[in-house]
XYZ file of C-alpha atoms in Angstrom:
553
model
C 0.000 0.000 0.000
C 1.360 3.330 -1.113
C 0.669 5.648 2.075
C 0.966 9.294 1.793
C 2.354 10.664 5.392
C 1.776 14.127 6.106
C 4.340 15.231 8.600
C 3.172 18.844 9.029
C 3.723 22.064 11.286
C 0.355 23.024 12.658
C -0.915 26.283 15.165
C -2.693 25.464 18.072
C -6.403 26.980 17.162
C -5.552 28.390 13.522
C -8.536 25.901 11.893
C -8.548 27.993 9.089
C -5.177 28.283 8.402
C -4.110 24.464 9.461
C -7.088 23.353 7.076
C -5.333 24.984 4.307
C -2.296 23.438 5.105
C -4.203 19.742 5.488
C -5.825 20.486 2.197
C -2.305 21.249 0.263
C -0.185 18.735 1.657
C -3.351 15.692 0.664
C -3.437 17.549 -3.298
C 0.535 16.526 -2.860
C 0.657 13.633 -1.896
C -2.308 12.030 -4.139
C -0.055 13.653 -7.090
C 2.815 11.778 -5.712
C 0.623 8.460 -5.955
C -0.827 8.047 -2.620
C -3.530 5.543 -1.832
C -4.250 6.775 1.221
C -3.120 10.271 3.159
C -2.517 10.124 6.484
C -1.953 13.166 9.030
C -1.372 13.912 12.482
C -3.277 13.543 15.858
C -6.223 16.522 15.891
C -4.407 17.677 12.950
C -7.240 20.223 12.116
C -7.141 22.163 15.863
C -3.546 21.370 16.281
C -2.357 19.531 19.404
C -2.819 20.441 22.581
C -5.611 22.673 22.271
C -6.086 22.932 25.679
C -8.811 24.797 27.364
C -9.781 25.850 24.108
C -11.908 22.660 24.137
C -14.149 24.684 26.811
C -14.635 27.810 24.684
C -18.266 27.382 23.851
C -18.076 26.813 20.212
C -14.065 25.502 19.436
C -15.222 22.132 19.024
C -18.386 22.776 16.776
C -15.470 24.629 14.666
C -13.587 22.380 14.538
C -15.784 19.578 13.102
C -17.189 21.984 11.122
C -13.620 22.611 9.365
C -13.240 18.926 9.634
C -16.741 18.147 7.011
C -15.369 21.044 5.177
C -11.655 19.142 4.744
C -14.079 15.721 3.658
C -15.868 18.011 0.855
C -12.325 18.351 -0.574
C -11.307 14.493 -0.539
C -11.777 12.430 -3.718
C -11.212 9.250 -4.759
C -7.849 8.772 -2.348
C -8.996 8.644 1.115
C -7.518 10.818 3.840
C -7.331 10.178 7.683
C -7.424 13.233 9.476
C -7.390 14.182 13.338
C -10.051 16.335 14.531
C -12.144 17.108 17.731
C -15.610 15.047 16.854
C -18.239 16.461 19.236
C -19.880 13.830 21.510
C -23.460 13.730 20.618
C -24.304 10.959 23.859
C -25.260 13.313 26.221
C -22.889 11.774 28.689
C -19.371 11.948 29.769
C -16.780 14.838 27.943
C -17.712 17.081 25.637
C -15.576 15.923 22.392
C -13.724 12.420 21.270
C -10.061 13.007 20.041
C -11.050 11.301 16.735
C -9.539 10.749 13.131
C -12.056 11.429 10.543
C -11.587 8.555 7.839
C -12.523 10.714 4.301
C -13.440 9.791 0.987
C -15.536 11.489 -1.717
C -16.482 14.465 0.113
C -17.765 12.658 3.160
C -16.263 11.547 6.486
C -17.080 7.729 6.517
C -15.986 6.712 9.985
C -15.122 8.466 12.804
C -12.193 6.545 14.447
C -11.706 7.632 18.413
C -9.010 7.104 20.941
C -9.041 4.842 23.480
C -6.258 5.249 25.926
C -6.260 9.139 27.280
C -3.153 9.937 28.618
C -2.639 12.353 31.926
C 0.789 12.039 33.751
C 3.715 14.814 32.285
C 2.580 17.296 29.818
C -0.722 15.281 29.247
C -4.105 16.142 30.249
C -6.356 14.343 28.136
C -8.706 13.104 30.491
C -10.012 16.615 31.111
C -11.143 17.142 27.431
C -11.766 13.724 25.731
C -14.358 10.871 26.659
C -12.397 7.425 25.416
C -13.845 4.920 22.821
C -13.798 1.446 23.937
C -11.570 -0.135 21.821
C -10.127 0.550 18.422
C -12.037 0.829 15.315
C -11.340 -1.120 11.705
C -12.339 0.233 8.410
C -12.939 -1.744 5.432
C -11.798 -0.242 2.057
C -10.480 -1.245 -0.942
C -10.660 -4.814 0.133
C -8.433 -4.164 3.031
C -8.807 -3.730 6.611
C -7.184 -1.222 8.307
C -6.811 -0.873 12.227
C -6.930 2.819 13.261
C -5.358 4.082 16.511
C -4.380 7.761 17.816
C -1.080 8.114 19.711
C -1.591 6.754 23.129
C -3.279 3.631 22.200
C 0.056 2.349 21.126
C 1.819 3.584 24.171
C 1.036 0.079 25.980
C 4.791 -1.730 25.670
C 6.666 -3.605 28.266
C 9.485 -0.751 28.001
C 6.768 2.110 29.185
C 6.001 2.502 32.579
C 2.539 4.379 31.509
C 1.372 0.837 30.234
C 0.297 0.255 33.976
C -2.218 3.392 33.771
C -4.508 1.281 31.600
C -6.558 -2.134 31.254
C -6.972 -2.289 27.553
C -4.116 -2.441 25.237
C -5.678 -1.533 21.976
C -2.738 -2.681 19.697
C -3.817 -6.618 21.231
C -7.082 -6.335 20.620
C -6.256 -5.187 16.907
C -3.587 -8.329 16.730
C -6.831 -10.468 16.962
C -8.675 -8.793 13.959
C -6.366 -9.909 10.955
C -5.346 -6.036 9.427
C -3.679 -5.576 6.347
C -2.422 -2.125 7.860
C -2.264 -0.205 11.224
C -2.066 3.315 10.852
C -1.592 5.448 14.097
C -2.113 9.422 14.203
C 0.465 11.069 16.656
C 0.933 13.842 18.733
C 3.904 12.859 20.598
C 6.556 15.491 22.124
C 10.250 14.856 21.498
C 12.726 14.737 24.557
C 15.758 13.438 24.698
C 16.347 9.648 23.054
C 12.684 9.431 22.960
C 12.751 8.409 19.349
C 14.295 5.416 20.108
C 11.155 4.373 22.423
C 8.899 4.854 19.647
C 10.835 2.849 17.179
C 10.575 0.407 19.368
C 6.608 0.706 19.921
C 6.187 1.160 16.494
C 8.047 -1.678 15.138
C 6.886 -4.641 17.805
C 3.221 -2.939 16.971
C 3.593 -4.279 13.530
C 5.227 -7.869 14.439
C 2.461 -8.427 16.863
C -0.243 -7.407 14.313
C 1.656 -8.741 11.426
C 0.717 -5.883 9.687
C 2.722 -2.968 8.192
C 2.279 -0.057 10.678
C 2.641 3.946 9.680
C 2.750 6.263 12.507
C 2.157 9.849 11.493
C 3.949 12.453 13.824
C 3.127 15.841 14.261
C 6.212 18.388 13.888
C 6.794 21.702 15.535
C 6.754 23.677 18.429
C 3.887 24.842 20.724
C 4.149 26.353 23.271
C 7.231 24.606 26.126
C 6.510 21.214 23.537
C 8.927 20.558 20.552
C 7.751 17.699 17.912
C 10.197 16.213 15.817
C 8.322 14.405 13.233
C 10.388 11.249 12.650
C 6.855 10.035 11.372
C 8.098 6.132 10.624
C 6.626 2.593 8.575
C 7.524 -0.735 9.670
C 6.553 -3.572 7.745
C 5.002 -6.897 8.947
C 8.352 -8.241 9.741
C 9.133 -5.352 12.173
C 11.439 -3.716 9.514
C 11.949 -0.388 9.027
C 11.074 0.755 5.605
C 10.107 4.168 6.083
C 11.599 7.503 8.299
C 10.857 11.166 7.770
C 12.896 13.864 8.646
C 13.525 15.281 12.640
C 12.377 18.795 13.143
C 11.283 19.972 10.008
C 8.120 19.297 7.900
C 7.823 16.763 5.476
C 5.462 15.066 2.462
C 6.409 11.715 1.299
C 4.782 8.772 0.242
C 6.075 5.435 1.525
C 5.613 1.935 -0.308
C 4.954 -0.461 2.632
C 5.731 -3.455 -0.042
C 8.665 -1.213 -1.564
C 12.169 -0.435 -0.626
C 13.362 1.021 2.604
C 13.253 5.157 2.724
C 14.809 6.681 5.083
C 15.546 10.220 5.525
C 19.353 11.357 6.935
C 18.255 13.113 9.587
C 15.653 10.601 11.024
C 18.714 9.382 13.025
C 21.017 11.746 14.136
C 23.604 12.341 16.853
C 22.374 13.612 20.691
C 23.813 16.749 20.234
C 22.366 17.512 16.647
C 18.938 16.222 17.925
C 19.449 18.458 21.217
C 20.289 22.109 18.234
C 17.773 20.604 16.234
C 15.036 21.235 18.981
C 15.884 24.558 20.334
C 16.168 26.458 17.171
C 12.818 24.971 16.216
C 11.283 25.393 19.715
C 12.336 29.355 19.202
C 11.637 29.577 15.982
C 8.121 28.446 16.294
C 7.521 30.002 19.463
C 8.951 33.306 17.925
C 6.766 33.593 14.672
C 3.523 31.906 15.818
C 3.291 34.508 18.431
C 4.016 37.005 16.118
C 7.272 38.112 16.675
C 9.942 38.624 13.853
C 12.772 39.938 16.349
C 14.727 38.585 19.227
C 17.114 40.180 21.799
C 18.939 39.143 24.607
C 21.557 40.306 26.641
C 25.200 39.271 26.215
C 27.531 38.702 29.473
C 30.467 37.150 27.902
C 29.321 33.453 29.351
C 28.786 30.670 28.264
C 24.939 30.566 28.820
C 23.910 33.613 26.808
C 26.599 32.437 23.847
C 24.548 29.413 23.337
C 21.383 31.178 23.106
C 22.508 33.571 20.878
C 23.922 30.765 18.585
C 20.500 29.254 19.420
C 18.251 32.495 18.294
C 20.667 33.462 15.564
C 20.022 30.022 13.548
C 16.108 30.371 14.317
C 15.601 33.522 13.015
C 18.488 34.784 11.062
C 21.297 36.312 12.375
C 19.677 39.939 11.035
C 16.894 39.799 13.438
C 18.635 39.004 16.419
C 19.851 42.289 18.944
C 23.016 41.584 21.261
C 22.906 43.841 24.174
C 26.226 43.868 27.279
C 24.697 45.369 30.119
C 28.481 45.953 32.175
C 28.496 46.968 35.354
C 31.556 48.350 37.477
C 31.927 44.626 38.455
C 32.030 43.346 35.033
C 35.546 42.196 33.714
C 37.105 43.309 30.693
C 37.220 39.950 29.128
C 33.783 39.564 29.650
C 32.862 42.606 27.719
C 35.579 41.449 25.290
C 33.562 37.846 24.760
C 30.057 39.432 24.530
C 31.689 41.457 21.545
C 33.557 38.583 19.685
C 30.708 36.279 19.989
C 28.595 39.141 18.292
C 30.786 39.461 15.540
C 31.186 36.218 14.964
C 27.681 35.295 15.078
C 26.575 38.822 12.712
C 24.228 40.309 15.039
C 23.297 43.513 15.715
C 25.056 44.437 19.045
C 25.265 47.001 21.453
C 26.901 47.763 25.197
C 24.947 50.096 27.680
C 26.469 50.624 30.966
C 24.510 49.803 34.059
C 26.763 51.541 36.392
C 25.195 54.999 37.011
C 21.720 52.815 37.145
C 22.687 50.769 39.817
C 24.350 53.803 41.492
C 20.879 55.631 41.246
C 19.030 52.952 42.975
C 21.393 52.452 45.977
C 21.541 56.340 46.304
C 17.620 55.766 46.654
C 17.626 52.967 48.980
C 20.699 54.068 50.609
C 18.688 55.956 53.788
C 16.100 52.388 54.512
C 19.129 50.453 53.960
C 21.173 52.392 56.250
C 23.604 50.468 58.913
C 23.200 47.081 57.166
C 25.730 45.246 55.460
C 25.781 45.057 51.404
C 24.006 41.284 50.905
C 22.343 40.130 48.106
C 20.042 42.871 48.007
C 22.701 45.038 46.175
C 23.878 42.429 44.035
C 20.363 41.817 42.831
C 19.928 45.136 41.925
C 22.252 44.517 38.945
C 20.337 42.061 37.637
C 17.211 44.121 38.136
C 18.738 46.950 36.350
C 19.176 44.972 32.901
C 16.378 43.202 33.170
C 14.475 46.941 33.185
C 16.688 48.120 30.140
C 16.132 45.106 28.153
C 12.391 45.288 28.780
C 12.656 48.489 27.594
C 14.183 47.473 24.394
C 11.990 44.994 23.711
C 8.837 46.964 24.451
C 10.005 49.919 21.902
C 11.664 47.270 19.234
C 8.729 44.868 19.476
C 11.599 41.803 20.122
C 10.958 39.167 21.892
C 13.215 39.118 24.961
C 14.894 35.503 25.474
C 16.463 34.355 28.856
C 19.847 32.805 28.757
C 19.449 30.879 32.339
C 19.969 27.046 32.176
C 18.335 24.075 34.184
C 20.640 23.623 37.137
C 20.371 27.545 37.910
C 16.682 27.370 37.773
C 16.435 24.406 39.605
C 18.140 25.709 42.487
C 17.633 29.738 42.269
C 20.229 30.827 41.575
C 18.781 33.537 39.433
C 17.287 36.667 40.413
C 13.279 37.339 39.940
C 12.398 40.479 38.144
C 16.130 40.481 36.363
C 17.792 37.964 34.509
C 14.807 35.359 34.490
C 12.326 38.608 32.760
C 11.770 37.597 29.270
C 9.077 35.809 26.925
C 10.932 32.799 26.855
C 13.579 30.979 28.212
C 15.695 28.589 25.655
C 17.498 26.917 27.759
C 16.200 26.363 31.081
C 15.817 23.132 30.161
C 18.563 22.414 29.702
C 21.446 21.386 32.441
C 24.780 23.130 32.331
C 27.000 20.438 31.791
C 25.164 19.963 28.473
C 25.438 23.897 28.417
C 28.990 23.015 27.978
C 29.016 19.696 25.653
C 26.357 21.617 23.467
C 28.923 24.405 22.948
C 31.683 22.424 22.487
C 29.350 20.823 19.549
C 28.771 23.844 17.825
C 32.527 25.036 17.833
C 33.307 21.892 16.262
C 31.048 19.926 14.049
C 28.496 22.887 13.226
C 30.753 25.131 12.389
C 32.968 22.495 10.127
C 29.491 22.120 8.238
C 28.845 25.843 8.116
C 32.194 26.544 6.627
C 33.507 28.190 8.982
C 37.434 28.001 9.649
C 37.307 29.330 13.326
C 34.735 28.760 16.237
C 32.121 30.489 16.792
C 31.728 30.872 20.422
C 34.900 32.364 22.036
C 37.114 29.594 23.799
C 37.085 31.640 26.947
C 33.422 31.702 27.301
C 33.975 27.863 27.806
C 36.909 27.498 29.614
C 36.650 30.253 32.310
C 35.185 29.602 35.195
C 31.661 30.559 35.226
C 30.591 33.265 37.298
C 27.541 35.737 37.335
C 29.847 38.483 38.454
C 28.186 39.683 41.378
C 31.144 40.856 43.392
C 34.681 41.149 42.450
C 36.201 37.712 41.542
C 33.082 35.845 42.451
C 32.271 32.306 40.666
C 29.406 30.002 40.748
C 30.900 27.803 42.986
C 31.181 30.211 45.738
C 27.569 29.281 45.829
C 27.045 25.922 44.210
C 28.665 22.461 44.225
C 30.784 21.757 40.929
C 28.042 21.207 38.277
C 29.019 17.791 37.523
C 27.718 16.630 40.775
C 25.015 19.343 41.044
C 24.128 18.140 37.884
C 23.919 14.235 39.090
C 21.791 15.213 42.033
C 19.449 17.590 40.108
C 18.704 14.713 37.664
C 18.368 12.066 40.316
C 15.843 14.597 42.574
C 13.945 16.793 40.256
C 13.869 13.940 37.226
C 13.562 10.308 38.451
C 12.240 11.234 42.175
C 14.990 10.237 44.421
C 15.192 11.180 48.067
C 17.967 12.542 49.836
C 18.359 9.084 51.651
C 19.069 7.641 48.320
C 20.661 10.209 46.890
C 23.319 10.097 49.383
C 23.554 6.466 49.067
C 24.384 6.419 45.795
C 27.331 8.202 46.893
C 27.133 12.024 47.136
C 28.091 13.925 50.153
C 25.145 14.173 52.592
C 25.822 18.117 53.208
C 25.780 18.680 49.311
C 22.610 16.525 49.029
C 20.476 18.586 52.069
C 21.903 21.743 50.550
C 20.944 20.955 46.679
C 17.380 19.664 47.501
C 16.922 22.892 50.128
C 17.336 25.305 47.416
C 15.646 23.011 45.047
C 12.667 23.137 47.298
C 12.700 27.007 48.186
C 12.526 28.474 44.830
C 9.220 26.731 43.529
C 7.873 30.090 43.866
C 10.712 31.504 42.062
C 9.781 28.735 38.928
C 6.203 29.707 38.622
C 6.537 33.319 37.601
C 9.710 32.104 35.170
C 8.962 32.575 31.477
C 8.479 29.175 29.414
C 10.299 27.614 28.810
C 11.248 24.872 25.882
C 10.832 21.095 27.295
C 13.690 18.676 26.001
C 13.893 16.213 28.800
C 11.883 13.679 30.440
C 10.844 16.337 32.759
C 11.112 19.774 32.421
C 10.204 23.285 35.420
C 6.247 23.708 33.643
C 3.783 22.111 32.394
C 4.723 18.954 33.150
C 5.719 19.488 37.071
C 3.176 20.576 39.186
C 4.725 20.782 43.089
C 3.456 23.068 45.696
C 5.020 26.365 46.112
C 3.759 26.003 49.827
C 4.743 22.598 51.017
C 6.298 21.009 53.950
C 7.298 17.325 52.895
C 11.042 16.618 53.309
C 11.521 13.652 51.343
């Protein structure tokens, strides 16, 4: 069977504009031969709608755009994910449902069964579940339907325990002569690998070919990667689209292995990959065609900039250094080199007789104290209120440069270097801060042509430091970040407690000072701006812990 796979890049509520896109990509594909067109999960709304599905008329909309779509379809058939409203009277308001289309009309209306909510996922709240998968007849074969989830049901997934049914058995008894499955899934980190493996065993215990469409994009804190895949009846892989980008192809499930180059690629390409689409996305589907950030010479903001420069063109990024008296000439020096290496537009504005203002103002309250924190905040403060101010009168999207381990443990300051739209990398922990860096100096810029590296060695090697007092370094503050690093994983990630945290071998001090800060700064993480997900477990959507709490785990 020739299947079309439409691997496309949709907006979250843009029906009109996503049913233009649906409509293109199935003309496409039926001129490139397709017997069938296949699309993404709730394609037509884009995925996750969200509380959309409680404005009062978003899912009426939707399957109105979704008849509309049918009207289009001729002789090829095209499987299409849409919102179908539940007509029962009882239980949610809409199925999550792939509209099965031929000759203008929706034939069968295919629903999901398993309804995922544990991470990102909140399914439950919007969908009511079918009770087992559905089968359509056509052509004189019989093709098993199933929507993301339903194939999530594998020995190697925990979330297999969260249900009773496994819809991809109950198919295995019904003799298919293709599975198709409609995705929404988000990428993290090695994640593809999972879903190789669901896809491919899906097919040897059917015996079927299975094609899994994948959705591809960013929306919101989720990045999709595509890597929409076809695995013959053997388990084989004979089909893999491209990672992070859109893509039309038709695959052959009796014909010869295609695979695209990037469908597997290394960590750290995967890891670029998803950031520059994550701000990219984020960026132009909000409406925004600039980005600025400010430059401190470290390592943190370099990768960003590399980060926002390859998004959206190094022309419509703005470099600011925000020096203070503190700052150190080679810090100034880096902020400049990376700019000129990178082709931004840059600039330096000195915070000095700003922060001098505002300690001349606070200078009678804070009178016979000792300078703390509360001064060295109020550098922080001070750029975060100029670069606000630049991106309020440019109309550029303000990025934050803090990474995962700072976050995680607060060492950031509220109202200065975490104010922004969106933060790039505070998913992202600082040891692979360092190995992503490292990546681009080397194997990105040997691809880009480019004879020397692009961020400064320095900005690497030195020892970082916010600069918030003469000769200061992070680890004034902080464990080294390898180990901060191990423990963040182990307590924020997989759920350890400090009891086996420390017997896994790290210093029982270090642990009970990690996890205190950890625990502290919730409050800190719920006013931060989003941030893009690309780990098992990201600060947002995904993690929902008390800001006021008492367990000590």
């Amino acid at each position: 069977m020739r299947i079309g796979l439409a691997q496309i890049n949709t907006i979250v509520g843009d029906i009109a504009g996503n049913s233009r896109r649906i409509a293109e990509a199935y003309r496409t594909l039926v001129a490139q031969g397709a017997e069938l067109v296949l699309f993404p999960e709730l394609a037509v709304c884009g995925y996750p709608p969200r509380d959309l599905m409680f404005k009062k008329r978003f899912i009426s909309d939707v399957a109105r755009a979704t008849r509309d779509l049918a009207a289009q379809i001729g002789a090829v058939p095209a499987l299409i994910g849409y919102t179908e409203p539940n007509t029962t009277g009882a239980g949610r308001a809409a199925f999550n449902a792939a509209a099965f289309c031929h000759e203008g009309k929706i034939l069968v209306s295919a629903r999901k069964c398993l309804l995922p909510t544990y991470d990102v996922f909140d399914d439950d709240r919007y969908f009511e579940p079918a009770q087992e998968p559905t089968i359509v007849e056509f052509g004189g074969r019989r093709i098993g339907i199933t929507i993301c989830e339903d194939i999530w049901t594998h020995e190697i997934v925990q979330t297999r325990r969260f249900y009773d049914s496994d819809p991809v058995k109950t198919l295995s008894t019904r003799k298919l002569d293709v599975m198709l499955n409609l995705s929404a899934s988000p990428w993290h980190s090695t994640k593809e690998n999972v879903r190789i493996t669901l896809v491919t065993d899906a097919a040897r215990t059917c015996g079927c070919p299975v094609a899994y469409c994948n959705s591809v994009g960013g929306n919101d804190e989720l990045i999709f990667d595509g890597r929409t895949m076809v695995s013959d009846a053997q388990g084989r892989l004979i089909g893999g689209l491209a990672a992070f980008r859109e893509e039309l192809r038709v695959i052959d499930t009796a014909g010869e292995p295609v695979i695209s180059p990037t469908f597997a690629q290394d960590e750290m390409r995967d890891l670029f990959d998803a950031l520059v689409l994550g701000v990219r996305d984020y960026a132009q589907k909000t409406g925004f065609k600039k980005a600025l950030l400010g430059l401190s010479g470290g390592i943190d903001s370099a990768l960003t900039a590399v980060i926002a420069a390859e998004a959206l063109g190094p022309q419509n990024v703005i470099g600011v250094s925000l020096p203070s008296v503190i700052s150190s000439q080679h810090s100034r020096d880096d902020a400049a080199i990376l700019a000129r290496n990178l082709g931004i537009e840059y600039h330096t504005i000195s915070i000095a007789d700003a922060v001098a203002a505002a300690e001349s103002s606070l200078a009678p309250i804070f009178a016979g104290r000792p300078r703390d924190i509360a001064e060295e905040n109020i550098q922080a403060r001070a750029r975060g209120l100029l670069l606000m101010a630049i991106s309020n009168k440019f109309g550029a999207l303000l990025l934050t440069t803090g990474n995962k381990s700072e976050l995680a443990v607060g060492y950031c300051t509220l109202y200065g270097d975490m104010c922004g739209g969106l933060a790039v990398i505070s998913d992202v922990f600082k040891m692979q801060v360092y190995a992503l860096s490292r990546w681009i100096n080397s194997d990105l810029a040997s691809r880009a042509g480019r004879e020397k590296e692009i961020i400064p060695r320095s900005s690497i090697e030195k020892a970082p430091s916010a600069e918030l007092r003469p000769n200061q370094t992070d680890q004034d503050s902080l464990p080294p970040y390898e180990v901060l690093d191990a423990i963040l994983k182990g307590y924020v990630e997989e759920g350890h407690s400090r009891a086996d945290l420390v017997a896994a071998g790290f210093n029982q001090a270090v642990v009970d000072d990690v996890v205190r800060k950890v625990d502290l700064n919730e409050y800190k993480r719920k006013q931060a701006a989003p941030g893009l997900k690309i780990t098992p477990l990201a600060f947002g959507v995904g993690r929902r812990i008390p800001i006021v709490q008492k367990y000590v785990s």
